[in-house]
Amino acid sequence: MFDLVALDADDTLWHNEPLYRTARDRFCALLGDGFAPDLIDERLYETERRNLEHFGYGVKGFVLSLIETGLDLTGGRLAGDDIRKIIDWGREMLASPVELLDCAREAVEALASEFPLILVTKGDLFHQESKLARSGLGHLFRGVEIVTEKDADVYRRVMARYSVVPEHFVMVGNSLRSDVLPVLEAGAHAVHVPYDISWVHERVAPEALADLHFHEVAHIRELAPLLHRLAREA
Amino acid sequence: MFDLVALDADDTLWHNEPLYRTARDRFCALLGDGFAPDLIDERLYETERRNLEHFGYGVKGFVLSLIETGLDLTGGRLAGDDIRKIIDWGREMLASPVELLDCAREAVEALASEFPLILVTKGDLFHQESKLARSGLGHLFRGVEIVTEKDADVYRRVMARYSVVPEHFVMVGNSLRSDVLPVLEAGAHAVHVPYDISWVHERVAPEALADLHFHEVAHIRELAPLLHRLAREA
């Protein structure tokens, strides 16, 4: 039934969002008590959202958004040393070890023994390639597609590239907005594997999910058994 | 003879380096007369080279390197407004119109009528995709490979992906370091099309070219005739 199984990476195979949360906490601490964390979050997200069309996803754009938000909130009075610190956090985020989710390696190995796998991840090409290399999982994937946005057209192009029809393609990931909705729109299958925390940008209103059919597993280790069962039932 | 012709993009099909030069000139003006342009260039390149392993190629990393260099040179006393300006330059660079080189469109159309073409470019995925879309040349390419580095292994992977042997693959670009040397190392053909100016990082010592066999044309409009002739002679 599945000619190709596609996996998301950030917060599906390895932890990612916590790095952004840590940077955000440091940013709040840097700005000090004069600014409520909620206000900082709101302004930061406004800046990030505005910058997405220019910078795309990833750490470098996030760092630039942190600097801009800091300058906005302080009326331009962010010290040079503080700006240096923010850039240092960015380098730390980019260099930080790839921490696989619990049982992710075993789950991907089990999948790879049964299905051709690809990785489909958005964000920064340089950083994502580096994380995949450091994850030690690279050899389990037949292909890696690093894309700038995950919409239905991008999934259609990925399927065309691998000569797979939507009925035989399944995408697995933690983001309803990126890994589930556009995949269903393209006529393919999707499995949602929720992660503890999510970036506000990736959230989806419950109404958007009404009448949609997709699968959900609580943990990635349940994925191979689910796909095995679906393939057998088909 | 050529089953696949690969073209570089920045400064091969469209102007790119002038945008960096303009930003560098603005940066010198921003820092003022207290700093010699040569010193600024030297420090900026040091910072860029150090950051390459963290940030990779592209405008966002360049902007972060400008900010760091500015903080270094001024002992951390760069005003908030100046930092904002530098980030604005980055957004401008990313949004600036794609200016094709003289006759580039005609040259690519002529090539596309005779050979399967792909684009192989390094840098930021988001920005390169956006530039290709805005160039109006996208439909002439059978594939687009945006890579983090152009070394022999990357070219080998590209050839494998398109099932082409090195003897039947040719790469065309303005950078001896990125578009010629690693291609020859991978056993394939290369055509150098020099561009007026080059980033110091892309330069190659003349000794490195000794005993190497590659082609050079002065202008991209000479490319289709050259490849046509080579294909006929083979």
mmCIF file of N, CA and C in Angstrom, chain A residues 1-8 115-120 145 150-152 154-172 178-180 182-184 186-191 215 227 230:
data_model
loop_
_atom_site.group_PDB
_atom_site.id
_atom_site.type_symbol
_atom_site.label_atom_id
_atom_site.label_comp_id
_atom_site.label_asym_id
_atom_site.label_seq_id
_atom_site.Cartn_x
_atom_site.Cartn_y
_atom_site.Cartn_z
ATOM 1 N N MET A 1 0.817 -1.211 0.000
ATOM 2 C CA MET A 1 0.000 0.000 0.000
ATOM 3 C C MET A 1 0.855 1.267 0.000
ATOM 4 N N PHE A 2 1.955 1.265 0.790
ATOM 5 C CA PHE A 2 2.789 2.473 0.821
ATOM 6 C C PHE A 2 4.064 2.259 0.003
ATOM 7 N N ASP A 3 4.152 2.983 -1.109
ATOM 8 C CA ASP A 3 5.362 2.896 -1.912
ATOM 9 C C ASP A 3 6.438 3.820 -1.374
ATOM 10 N N LEU A 4 6.013 4.790 -0.568
ATOM 11 C CA LEU A 4 6.985 5.729 -0.015
ATOM 12 C C LEU A 4 6.442 6.283 1.299
ATOM 13 N N VAL A 5 7.278 6.211 2.331
ATOM 14 C CA VAL A 5 6.929 6.783 3.633
ATOM 15 C C VAL A 5 7.860 7.971 3.866
ATOM 16 N N ALA A 6 7.256 9.141 4.097
ATOM 17 C CA ALA A 6 8.049 10.360 4.293
ATOM 18 C C ALA A 6 7.959 10.778 5.752
ATOM 19 N N LEU A 7 9.095 11.107 6.327
ATOM 20 C CA LEU A 7 9.132 11.531 7.728
ATOM 21 C C LEU A 7 9.601 12.977 7.835
ATOM 22 N N ASP A 8 8.954 13.702 8.715
ATOM 23 C CA ASP A 8 9.453 15.001 9.128
ATOM 24 C C ASP A 8 10.635 14.766 10.076
ATOM 25 N N PHE A 115 9.626 -0.327 4.415
ATOM 26 C CA PHE A 115 9.191 0.662 3.418
ATOM 27 C C PHE A 115 10.385 1.506 2.952
ATOM 28 N N PRO A 116 10.332 1.980 1.699
ATOM 29 C CA PRO A 116 11.306 3.002 1.296
ATOM 30 C C PRO A 116 10.982 4.292 2.044
ATOM 31 N N LEU A 117 12.004 4.891 2.634
ATOM 32 C CA LEU A 117 11.803 6.101 3.453
ATOM 33 C C LEU A 117 12.463 7.311 2.814
ATOM 34 N N ILE A 118 11.805 8.462 2.961
ATOM 35 C CA ILE A 118 12.491 9.728 2.683
ATOM 36 C C ILE A 118 12.248 10.674 3.851
ATOM 37 N N LEU A 119 13.098 11.682 3.928
ATOM 38 C CA LEU A 119 12.942 12.721 4.933
ATOM 39 C C LEU A 119 12.438 13.970 4.209
ATOM 40 N N VAL A 120 11.409 14.594 4.753
ATOM 41 C CA VAL A 120 10.922 15.849 4.169
ATOM 42 C C VAL A 120 10.887 16.885 5.281
ATOM 43 N N GLU A 145 14.547 15.528 1.249
ATOM 44 C CA GLU A 145 13.974 16.704 0.584
ATOM 45 C C GLU A 145 13.885 17.825 1.595
ATOM 46 N N LYS A 150 6.053 23.743 3.406
ATOM 47 C CA LYS A 150 5.360 22.474 3.193
ATOM 48 C C LYS A 150 3.909 22.765 2.841
ATOM 49 N N ASP A 151 3.648 22.918 1.550
ATOM 50 C CA ASP A 151 2.268 23.076 1.121
ATOM 51 C C ASP A 151 1.928 21.943 0.151
ATOM 52 N N ALA A 152 0.671 21.905 -0.287
ATOM 53 C CA ALA A 152 0.224 20.768 -1.108
ATOM 54 C C ALA A 152 1.065 20.647 -2.381
ATOM 55 N N VAL A 154 4.192 21.468 -2.871
ATOM 56 C CA VAL A 154 5.507 20.906 -2.563
ATOM 57 C C VAL A 154 5.387 19.390 -2.403
ATOM 58 N N TYR A 155 4.345 18.920 -1.708
ATOM 59 C CA TYR A 155 4.169 17.464 -1.568
ATOM 60 C C TYR A 155 3.905 16.813 -2.926
ATOM 61 N N ARG A 156 3.150 17.500 -3.792
ATOM 62 C CA ARG A 156 2.921 16.943 -5.136
ATOM 63 C C ARG A 156 4.243 16.805 -5.890
ATOM 64 N N ARG A 157 5.098 17.809 -5.749
ATOM 65 C CA ARG A 157 6.398 17.742 -6.439
ATOM 66 C C ARG A 157 7.264 16.614 -5.883
ATOM 67 N N VAL A 158 7.219 16.447 -4.561
ATOM 68 C CA VAL A 158 8.001 15.361 -3.954
ATOM 69 C C VAL A 158 7.500 14.013 -4.482
ATOM 70 N N MET A 159 6.184 13.832 -4.511
ATOM 71 C CA MET A 159 5.639 12.557 -5.006
ATOM 72 C C MET A 159 6.029 12.328 -6.459
ATOM 73 N N ALA A 160 5.974 13.398 -7.269
ATOM 74 C CA ALA A 160 6.342 13.268 -8.687
ATOM 75 C C ALA A 160 7.812 12.876 -8.818
ATOM 76 N N ARG A 161 8.638 13.484 -7.981
ATOM 77 C CA ARG A 161 10.073 13.221 -8.049
ATOM 78 C C ARG A 161 10.376 11.750 -7.792
ATOM 79 N N TYR A 162 9.586 11.136 -6.909
ATOM 80 C CA TYR A 162 9.816 9.725 -6.566
ATOM 81 C C TYR A 162 8.835 8.813 -7.308
ATOM 82 N N SER A 163 8.085 9.378 -8.252
ATOM 83 C CA SER A 163 7.134 8.601 -9.066
ATOM 84 C C SER A 163 6.178 7.788 -8.201
ATOM 85 N N VAL A 164 5.590 8.435 -7.215
ATOM 86 C CA VAL A 164 4.646 7.777 -6.316
ATOM 87 C C VAL A 164 3.287 8.458 -6.458
ATOM 88 N N VAL A 165 2.221 7.664 -6.497
ATOM 89 C CA VAL A 165 0.888 8.267 -6.544
ATOM 90 C C VAL A 165 0.445 8.578 -5.110
ATOM 91 N N PRO A 166 -0.405 9.599 -4.929
ATOM 92 C CA PRO A 166 -0.818 10.014 -3.581
ATOM 93 C C PRO A 166 -1.389 8.859 -2.753
ATOM 94 N N GLU A 167 -2.104 7.970 -3.375
ATOM 95 C CA GLU A 167 -2.718 6.852 -2.641
ATOM 96 C C GLU A 167 -1.665 5.982 -1.967
ATOM 97 N N HIS A 168 -0.453 6.018 -2.485
ATOM 98 C CA HIS A 168 0.601 5.147 -1.939
ATOM 99 C C HIS A 168 1.686 5.925 -1.210
ATOM 100 N N PHE A 169 1.361 7.151 -0.840
ATOM 101 C CA PHE A 169 2.338 8.002 -0.161
ATOM 102 C C PHE A 169 1.795 8.370 1.212
ATOM 103 N N VAL A 170 2.620 8.276 2.221
ATOM 104 C CA VAL A 170 2.200 8.703 3.557
ATOM 105 C C VAL A 170 3.277 9.592 4.171
ATOM 106 N N MET A 171 2.832 10.667 4.782
ATOM 107 C CA MET A 171 3.723 11.613 5.459
ATOM 108 C C MET A 171 3.490 11.505 6.962
ATOM 109 N N VAL A 172 4.566 11.560 7.718
ATOM 110 C CA VAL A 172 4.500 11.413 9.172
ATOM 111 C C VAL A 172 5.182 12.604 9.825
ATOM 112 N N SER A 178 1.872 21.547 8.817
ATOM 113 C CA SER A 178 2.881 21.294 7.779
ATOM 114 C C SER A 178 2.927 19.844 7.306
ATOM 115 N N ASP A 179 2.642 18.916 8.215
ATOM 116 C CA ASP A 179 2.832 17.498 7.891
ATOM 117 C C ASP A 179 1.527 16.771 7.637
ATOM 118 N N VAL A 180 0.405 17.384 7.968
ATOM 119 C CA VAL A 180 -0.879 16.687 7.825
ATOM 120 C C VAL A 180 -1.787 17.402 6.815
ATOM 121 N N PRO A 182 -1.589 19.843 4.425
ATOM 122 C CA PRO A 182 -1.258 19.935 2.992
ATOM 123 C C PRO A 182 -1.112 18.572 2.317
ATOM 124 N N VAL A 183 -0.765 17.563 3.109
ATOM 125 C CA VAL A 183 -0.617 16.203 2.565
ATOM 126 C C VAL A 183 -1.993 15.654 2.193
ATOM 127 N N LEU A 184 -2.956 15.883 3.077
ATOM 128 C CA LEU A 184 -4.331 15.457 2.782
ATOM 129 C C LEU A 184 -4.857 16.223 1.570
ATOM 130 N N ALA A 186 -3.227 17.192 -0.879
ATOM 131 C CA ALA A 186 -2.618 16.599 -2.081
ATOM 132 C C ALA A 186 -3.119 15.180 -2.329
ATOM 133 N N GLY A 187 -4.054 14.728 -1.498
ATOM 134 C CA GLY A 187 -4.664 13.422 -1.737
ATOM 135 C C GLY A 187 -3.916 12.235 -1.165
ATOM 136 N N ALA A 188 -2.917 12.505 -0.339
ATOM 137 C CA ALA A 188 -2.117 11.415 0.217
ATOM 138 C C ALA A 188 -2.512 11.148 1.675
ATOM 139 N N HIS A 189 -1.810 10.228 2.303
ATOM 140 C CA HIS A 189 -2.086 9.847 3.693
ATOM 141 C C HIS A 189 -1.161 10.598 4.645
ATOM 142 N N ALA A 190 -1.636 10.772 5.881
ATOM 143 C CA ALA A 190 -0.808 11.460 6.873
ATOM 144 C C ALA A 190 -0.977 10.821 8.241
ATOM 145 N N VAL A 191 0.122 10.789 8.962
ATOM 146 C CA VAL A 191 0.094 10.328 10.351
ATOM 147 C C VAL A 191 0.653 11.444 11.228
ATOM 148 N N HIS A 215 -4.334 9.667 10.486
ATOM 149 C CA HIS A 215 -4.032 8.817 11.630
ATOM 150 C C HIS A 215 -3.229 9.587 12.664
ATOM 151 N N LEU A 227 1.645 1.404 10.301
ATOM 152 C CA LEU A 227 1.781 1.347 8.834
ATOM 153 C C LEU A 227 1.739 -0.101 8.357
ATOM 154 N N LEU A 230 -1.925 -1.040 8.381
ATOM 155 C CA LEU A 230 -2.654 -0.390 7.279
ATOM 156 C C LEU A 230 -2.294 -1.052 5.937
#
